[in-house]
Amino acid sequence: MKRNYLIVAAVCLAFGITACTPKTSETTAAETTAAAETSEETKADAGADADTESKKADGETEEKTTEAEKPAEKKMVTGRVTGMEDTIVTISGQDDMEYQVDLKDAETKSTLEIGEGDEIQVVFLDDDAEVKQAESYDVISSVALEGDADPTIAGVIQDATMNTVTIQAASGKTYQFSTMIAQTVTGDKGIAVGENVEITYLGELAEGDGGNTALRVITEEGSGDADATYKALTGSFVSGADGSVTIQAEDGSEFTFALGENVDVSDFEAGEAVEVIYEGSLTSQNAVAEGVDYQ
């Protein structure tokens, strides 16, 4: 009887071992599979995050590159000319900003040359350059046409002889002037090629060779001299009557000035060399003699 119990116990033990063994194996395999899947998911998530960051970085780089390569936009400014040097014009804009614009290659339909005090409208590329490159410009109002002073033009001296000077203006055009009757203030250099110069002239401006009469030639070096602060014309005394005085310039042209207050010409005789200091315009024939002296 006891032996039978032992056999039954052994059989049960055998069944217990057999039943437990597969269960343990299945659990281990499931756990291994789950761990592997978790690892793969983690790698996938990490890869997705890395891919997202990479795309983001590429997007930012592309955006920065696009901004860097973005072409400068055109800008139109209307303002007053406050300075000129060679082909570069300084403009005080109506937006209270100051601009330096190079007119060298600019197009224009205007037949007027630009001078200080003129109002102009200019189109240029609005980039980061200190001096903007103008594409086009137009002269809205010109001091040369206002009538209370003779017209002026600024430029660079290209050629000079005894009685003529050729300059290149900001527009790139060249003009030749007779200096026979001009008041010249040039400093020690004289009228030298390459020097910046401002010329006051008589009448309308003619492009090319000849046809222009200079009344004043003031170079950059001479601009600080006291003689540059007033206008003067020399010639031979012709007559003085009815509140005016007439002189003949060296080129044979005659000019008549109204006499200013306290100006007396009764002591001068015909043919005497005189200098007339004046205000106003010889072109518009409204010049007033502020002083007449022997030359």
GROMACS .gro file of C-alpha atoms in nm:
model
  295
    1MET     CA    1   0.000   0.000   0.000
    2LYS     CA    2   0.277   0.239   0.094
    3ARG     CA    3   0.453   0.153  -0.225
    4ASN     CA    4   0.147   0.247  -0.425
    5TYR     CA    5   0.141   0.590  -0.265
    6LEU     CA    6   0.500   0.644  -0.354
    7ILE     CA    7   0.432   0.554  -0.718
    8VAL     CA    8   0.137   0.791  -0.730
    9ALA     CA    9   0.350   1.070  -0.580
   10ALA     CA   10   0.625   1.011  -0.832
   11VAL     CA   11   0.378   1.022  -1.118
   12CYS     CA   12   0.229   1.350  -0.993
   13LEU     CA   13   0.573   1.499  -0.953
   14ALA     CA   14   0.655   1.402  -1.309
   15PHE     CA   15   0.336   1.560  -1.440
   16GLY     CA   16   0.405   1.876  -1.239
   17ILE     CA   17   0.749   1.916  -1.385
   18THR     CA   18   0.624   1.856  -1.737
   19ALA     CA   19   0.340   2.108  -1.698
   20CYS     CA   20   0.559   2.379  -1.550
   21THR     CA   21   0.846   2.354  -1.792
   22PRO     CA   22   0.660   2.471  -2.109
   23LYS     CA   23   0.499   2.760  -1.925
   24THR     CA   24   0.835   2.895  -1.813
   25SER     CA   25   0.975   2.872  -2.167
   26GLU     CA   26   0.676   3.054  -2.317
   27THR     CA   27   0.699   3.335  -2.064
   28THR     CA   28   1.070   3.385  -2.131
   29ALA     CA   29   1.015   3.394  -2.507
   30ALA     CA   30   0.732   3.646  -2.471
   31GLU     CA   31   0.938   3.865  -2.248
   32THR     CA   32   1.230   3.849  -2.491
   33THR     CA   33   1.002   3.937  -2.782
   34ALA     CA   34   0.850   4.232  -2.593
   35ALA     CA   35   1.194   4.359  -2.499
   36ALA     CA   36   1.306   4.336  -2.859
   37GLU     CA   37   0.996   4.518  -2.980
   38THR     CA   38   1.049   4.790  -2.720
   39SER     CA   39   1.410   4.827  -2.831
   40GLU     CA   40   1.305   4.854  -3.195
   41GLU     CA   41   1.038   5.112  -3.106
   42THR     CA   42   1.297   5.314  -2.912
   43LYS     CA   43   1.534   5.304  -3.210
   44ALA     CA   44   1.253   5.401  -3.443
   45ASP     CA   45   1.152   5.693  -3.222
   46ALA     CA   46   1.512   5.808  -3.195
   47GLY     CA   47   1.552   5.780  -3.570
   48ALA     CA   48   1.230   5.979  -3.626
   49ASP     CA   49   1.344   6.249  -3.387
   50ALA     CA   50   1.682   6.268  -3.554
   51ASP     CA   51   1.518   6.285  -3.896
   52THR     CA   52   1.287   6.564  -3.775
   53GLU     CA   53   1.578   6.762  -3.633
   54SER     CA   54   1.774   6.709  -3.955
   55LYS     CA   55   1.484   6.832  -4.168
   56LYS     CA   56   1.438   7.128  -3.936
   57ALA     CA   57   1.807   7.215  -3.962
   58ASP     CA   58   1.795   7.176  -4.341
   59GLY     CA   59   1.486   7.397  -4.352
   60GLU     CA   60   1.653   7.666  -4.143
   61THR     CA   61   1.967   7.649  -4.358
   62GLU     CA   62   1.758   7.674  -4.675
   63GLU     CA   63   1.566   7.970  -4.531
   64LYS     CA   64   1.888   8.150  -4.435
   65THR     CA   65   2.037   8.080  -4.776
   66THR     CA   66   1.723   8.212  -4.945
   67GLU     CA   67   1.733   8.529  -4.738
   68ALA     CA   68   2.103   8.578  -4.811
   69GLU     CA   69   2.047   8.532  -5.185
   70LYS     CA   70   1.739   8.755  -5.195
   71PRO     CA   71   1.809   9.036  -5.445
   72ALA     CA   72   1.803   9.402  -5.334
   73GLU     CA   73   1.474   9.580  -5.400
   74LYS     CA   74   1.438   9.902  -5.593
   75LYS     CA   75   1.360  10.220  -5.402
   76MET     CA   76   1.241  10.558  -5.524
   77VAL     CA   77   1.341  10.869  -5.329
   78THR     CA   78   1.258  11.234  -5.389
   79GLY     CA   79   1.483  11.489  -5.223
   80ARG     CA   80   1.707  11.794  -5.239
   81VAL     CA   81   2.066  11.773  -5.363
   82THR     CA   82   2.296  11.881  -5.079
   83GLY     CA   83   2.633  11.774  -5.217
   84MET     CA   84   2.810  11.650  -5.528
   85GLU     CA   85   3.144  11.477  -5.581
   86ASP     CA   86   3.230  11.335  -5.921
   87THR     CA   87   2.926  11.116  -6.012
   88ILE     CA   88   2.811  11.073  -5.651
   89VAL     CA   89   2.521  11.289  -5.536
   90THR     CA   90   2.409  11.338  -5.175
   91ILE     CA   91   2.033  11.375  -5.134
   92SER     CA   92   1.832  11.491  -4.835
   93GLY     CA   93   1.516  11.289  -4.885
   94GLN     CA   94   1.160  11.387  -4.801
   95ASP     CA   95   1.166  11.095  -4.555
   96ASP     CA   96   1.429  11.289  -4.351
   97MET     CA   97   1.697  11.038  -4.452
   98GLU     CA   98   2.023  11.120  -4.630
   99TYR     CA   99   2.132  10.911  -4.928
  100GLN     CA  100   2.447  10.892  -5.138
  101VAL     CA  101   2.372  10.782  -5.490
  102ASP     CA  102   2.607  10.713  -5.781
  103LEU     CA  103   2.455  10.840  -6.108
  104LYS     CA  104   2.734  10.710  -6.332
  105ASP     CA  105   2.526  10.447  -6.514
  106ALA     CA  106   2.181  10.593  -6.444
  107GLU     CA  107   1.930  10.665  -6.719
  108THR     CA  108   1.744  10.996  -6.741
  109LYS     CA  109   1.507  11.180  -6.974
  110SER     CA  110   1.602  11.515  -6.823
  111THR     CA  111   1.806  11.757  -7.031
  112LEU     CA  112   1.911  11.948  -6.718
  113GLU     CA  113   2.233  11.884  -6.532
  114ILE     CA  114   2.202  11.838  -6.157
  115GLY     CA  115   2.323  12.112  -5.924
  116GLU     CA  116   2.316  12.171  -5.550
  117GLY     CA  117   1.972  12.279  -5.435
  118ASP     CA  118   1.793  12.093  -5.714
  119GLU     CA  119   1.504  11.865  -5.631
  120ILE     CA  120   1.541  11.526  -5.795
  121GLN     CA  121   1.372  11.187  -5.795
  122VAL     CA  122   1.603  10.886  -5.814
  123VAL     CA  123   1.549  10.509  -5.835
  124PHE     CA  124   1.824  10.290  -5.692
  125LEU     CA  125   1.893   9.942  -5.556
  126ASP     CA  126   1.831   9.948  -5.181
  127ASP     CA  127   2.118   9.722  -5.072
  128ASP     CA  128   2.366   9.747  -4.785
  129ALA     CA  129   2.616   9.960  -4.979
  130GLU     CA  130   2.688  10.307  -4.842
  131VAL     CA  131   2.673  10.453  -5.193
  132LYS     CA  132   2.368  10.325  -5.381
  133GLN     CA  133   2.380  10.254  -5.754
  134ALA     CA  134   2.115  10.460  -5.931
  135GLU     CA  135   1.914  10.306  -6.214
  136SER     CA  136   1.742  10.629  -6.320
  137TYR     CA  137   1.676  10.985  -6.209
  138ASP     CA  138   1.472  11.290  -6.302
  139VAL     CA  139   1.522  11.659  -6.221
  140ILE     CA  140   1.196  11.789  -6.072
  141SER     CA  141   1.307  12.148  -6.010
  142SER     CA  142   1.634  12.318  -6.098
  143VAL     CA  143   1.803  12.609  -5.928
  144ALA     CA  144   1.941  12.696  -6.271
  145LEU     CA  145   1.591  12.788  -6.387
  146GLU     CA  146   1.487  12.997  -6.087
  147GLY     CA  147   1.622  13.318  -6.237
  148ASP     CA  148   1.775  13.483  -5.928
  149ALA     CA  149   2.123  13.346  -5.998
  150ASP     CA  150   2.322  13.222  -6.294
  151PRO     CA  151   2.319  12.845  -6.342
  152THR     CA  152   2.602  12.634  -6.207
  153ILE     CA  153   2.738  12.288  -6.282
  154ALA     CA  154   2.976  12.068  -6.087
  155GLY     CA  155   3.216  11.817  -6.236
  156VAL     CA  156   3.571  11.693  -6.275
  157ILE     CA  157   3.817  11.873  -6.501
  158GLN     CA  158   3.904  11.654  -6.802
  159ASP     CA  159   4.107  11.904  -7.004
  160ALA     CA  160   4.225  12.263  -6.969
  161THR     CA  161   4.394  12.511  -7.203
  162MET     CA  162   4.461  12.883  -7.176
  163ASN     CA  163   4.100  12.990  -7.238
  164THR     CA  164   3.892  12.672  -7.220
  165VAL     CA  165   3.812  12.399  -6.969
  166THR     CA  166   3.632  12.068  -7.029
  167ILE     CA  167   3.457  11.891  -6.743
  168GLN     CA  168   3.266  11.568  -6.691
  169ALA     CA  169   2.944  11.614  -6.495
  170ALA     CA  170   2.773  11.366  -6.263
  171SER     CA  171   2.566  11.236  -6.554
  172GLY     CA  172   2.883  11.132  -6.737
  173LYS     CA  173   2.833  11.398  -7.006
  174THR     CA  174   3.116  11.635  -7.097
  175TYR     CA  175   3.093  12.012  -7.140
  176GLN     CA  176   3.342  12.267  -7.263
  177PHE     CA  177   3.352  12.627  -7.140
  178SER     CA  178   3.532  12.938  -7.249
  179THR     CA  179   3.710  13.087  -6.945
  180MET     CA  180   3.810  13.412  -7.116
  181ILE     CA  181   3.589  13.634  -6.897
  182ALA     CA  182   3.554  13.403  -6.599
  183GLN     CA  183   3.635  13.489  -6.239
  184THR     CA  184   3.870  13.204  -6.144
  185VAL     CA  185   3.950  13.094  -5.790
  186THR     CA  186   4.175  12.789  -5.802
  187GLY     CA  187   4.427  12.791  -5.518
  188ASP     CA  188   4.785  12.687  -5.591
  189LYS     CA  189   4.697  12.404  -5.832
  190GLY     CA  190   4.529  12.625  -6.087
  191ILE     CA  191   4.282  12.463  -6.326
  192ALA     CA  192   4.426  12.112  -6.305
  193VAL     CA  193   4.302  11.794  -6.470
  194GLY     CA  194   4.128  11.567  -6.219
  195GLU     CA  195   4.031  11.854  -5.989
  196ASN     CA  196   3.670  11.891  -5.875
  197VAL     CA  197   3.525  12.219  -5.996
  198GLU     CA  198   3.205  12.424  -5.990
  199ILE     CA  199   3.137  12.646  -6.290
  200THR     CA  200   2.884  12.926  -6.308
  201TYR     CA  201   2.791  12.984  -6.670
  202LEU     CA  202   2.596  13.221  -6.893
  203GLY     CA  203   2.275  13.119  -7.071
  204GLU     CA  204   2.174  12.764  -7.157
  205LEU     CA  205   2.408  12.468  -7.131
  206ALA     CA  206   2.531  12.311  -7.455
  207GLU     CA  207   2.675  11.959  -7.450
  208GLY     CA  208   3.004  11.880  -7.621
  209ASP     CA  209   3.268  12.120  -7.749
  210GLY     CA  210   3.219  12.495  -7.731
  211GLY     CA  211   2.915  12.716  -7.693
  212ASN     CA  212   2.937  12.772  -7.316
  213THR     CA  213   3.068  13.083  -7.142
  214ALA     CA  214   3.200  13.044  -6.789
  215LEU     CA  215   3.137  13.335  -6.552
  216ARG     CA  216   3.302  13.177  -6.249
  217VAL     CA  217   3.539  12.878  -6.212
  218ILE     CA  218   3.585  12.769  -5.852
  219THR     CA  219   3.796  12.458  -5.793
  220GLU     CA  220   3.774  12.246  -5.480
  221GLU     CA  221   4.108  12.378  -5.358
  222GLY     CA  222   4.004  12.739  -5.416
  223SER     CA  223   3.656  12.705  -5.267
  224GLY     CA  224   3.776  12.814  -4.922
  225ASP     CA  225   3.930  13.140  -5.043
  226ALA     CA  226   3.764  13.473  -4.966
  227ASP     CA  227   3.745  13.549  -5.340
  228ALA     CA  228   3.504  13.257  -5.379
  229THR     CA  229   3.246  13.424  -5.155
  230TYR     CA  230   3.148  13.694  -5.405
  231LYS     CA  231   3.078  13.726  -5.778
  232ALA     CA  232   3.288  13.956  -5.992
  233LEU     CA  233   3.327  14.048  -6.359
  234THR     CA  234   3.610  14.254  -6.509
  235GLY     CA  235   3.613  14.459  -6.826
  236SER     CA  236   3.639  14.804  -6.976
  237PHE     CA  237   3.411  15.080  -6.853
  238VAL     CA  238   3.157  15.176  -7.121
  239SER     CA  239   2.910  15.405  -6.949
  240GLY     CA  240   2.735  15.487  -6.628
  241ALA     CA  241   2.398  15.660  -6.642
  242ASP     CA  242   2.034  15.636  -6.531
  243GLY     CA  243   2.120  15.423  -6.231
  244SER     CA  244   2.318  15.160  -6.421
  245VAL     CA  245   2.670  15.079  -6.535
  246THR     CA  246   2.780  14.900  -6.851
  247ILE     CA  247   3.115  14.729  -6.907
  248GLN     CA  248   3.264  14.537  -7.198
  249ALA     CA  249   3.423  14.202  -7.110
  250GLU     CA  250   3.740  14.071  -7.269
  251ASP     CA  251   3.549  13.865  -7.527
  252GLY     CA  252   3.365  14.176  -7.649
  253SER     CA  253   3.036  14.105  -7.471
  254GLU     CA  254   2.869  14.396  -7.291
  255PHE     CA  255   2.695  14.360  -6.956
  256THR     CA  256   2.475  14.613  -6.782
  257PHE     CA  257   2.421  14.619  -6.404
  258ALA     CA  258   2.172  14.817  -6.200
  259LEU     CA  259   2.354  15.027  -5.944
  260GLY     CA  260   2.318  14.921  -5.585
  261GLU     CA  261   2.270  15.162  -5.297
  262ASN     CA  262   2.559  15.409  -5.250
  263VAL     CA  263   2.742  15.290  -5.565
  264ASP     CA  264   2.881  15.587  -5.762
  265VAL     CA  265   3.037  15.548  -6.108
  266SER     CA  266   3.056  15.916  -6.205
  267ASP     CA  267   3.437  15.927  -6.178
  268PHE     CA  268   3.505  15.647  -6.427
  269GLU     CA  269   3.592  15.716  -6.790
  270ALA     CA  270   3.531  15.507  -7.097
  271GLY     CA  271   3.798  15.244  -7.157
  272GLU     CA  272   3.921  15.221  -6.798
  273ALA     CA  273   3.967  14.869  -6.661
  274VAL     CA  274   3.718  14.804  -6.384
  275GLU     CA  275   3.585  14.519  -6.171
  276VAL     CA  276   3.218  14.495  -6.086
  277ILE     CA  277   3.113  14.300  -5.778
  278TYR     CA  278   2.751  14.200  -5.821
  279GLU     CA  279   2.450  13.998  -5.708
  280GLY     CA  280   2.179  13.844  -5.923
  281SER     CA  281   2.194  13.689  -6.267
  282LEU     CA  282   2.367  13.803  -6.584
  283THR     CA  283   2.168  13.540  -6.775
  284SER     CA  284   1.838  13.688  -6.657
  285GLN     CA  285   1.975  14.044  -6.682
  286ASN     CA  286   1.879  14.129  -6.325
  287ALA     CA  287   2.232  14.169  -6.185
  288VAL     CA  288   2.293  14.453  -5.939
  289ALA     CA  289   2.636  14.613  -5.895
  290GLU     CA  290   2.727  14.615  -5.525
  291GLY     CA  291   3.063  14.776  -5.596
  292VAL     CA  292   3.269  14.909  -5.890
  293ASP     CA  293   3.646  14.946  -5.853
  294TYR     CA  294   3.948  15.006  -6.071
  295GLN     CA  295   4.109  14.685  -6.190
   0.00000   0.00000   0.00000
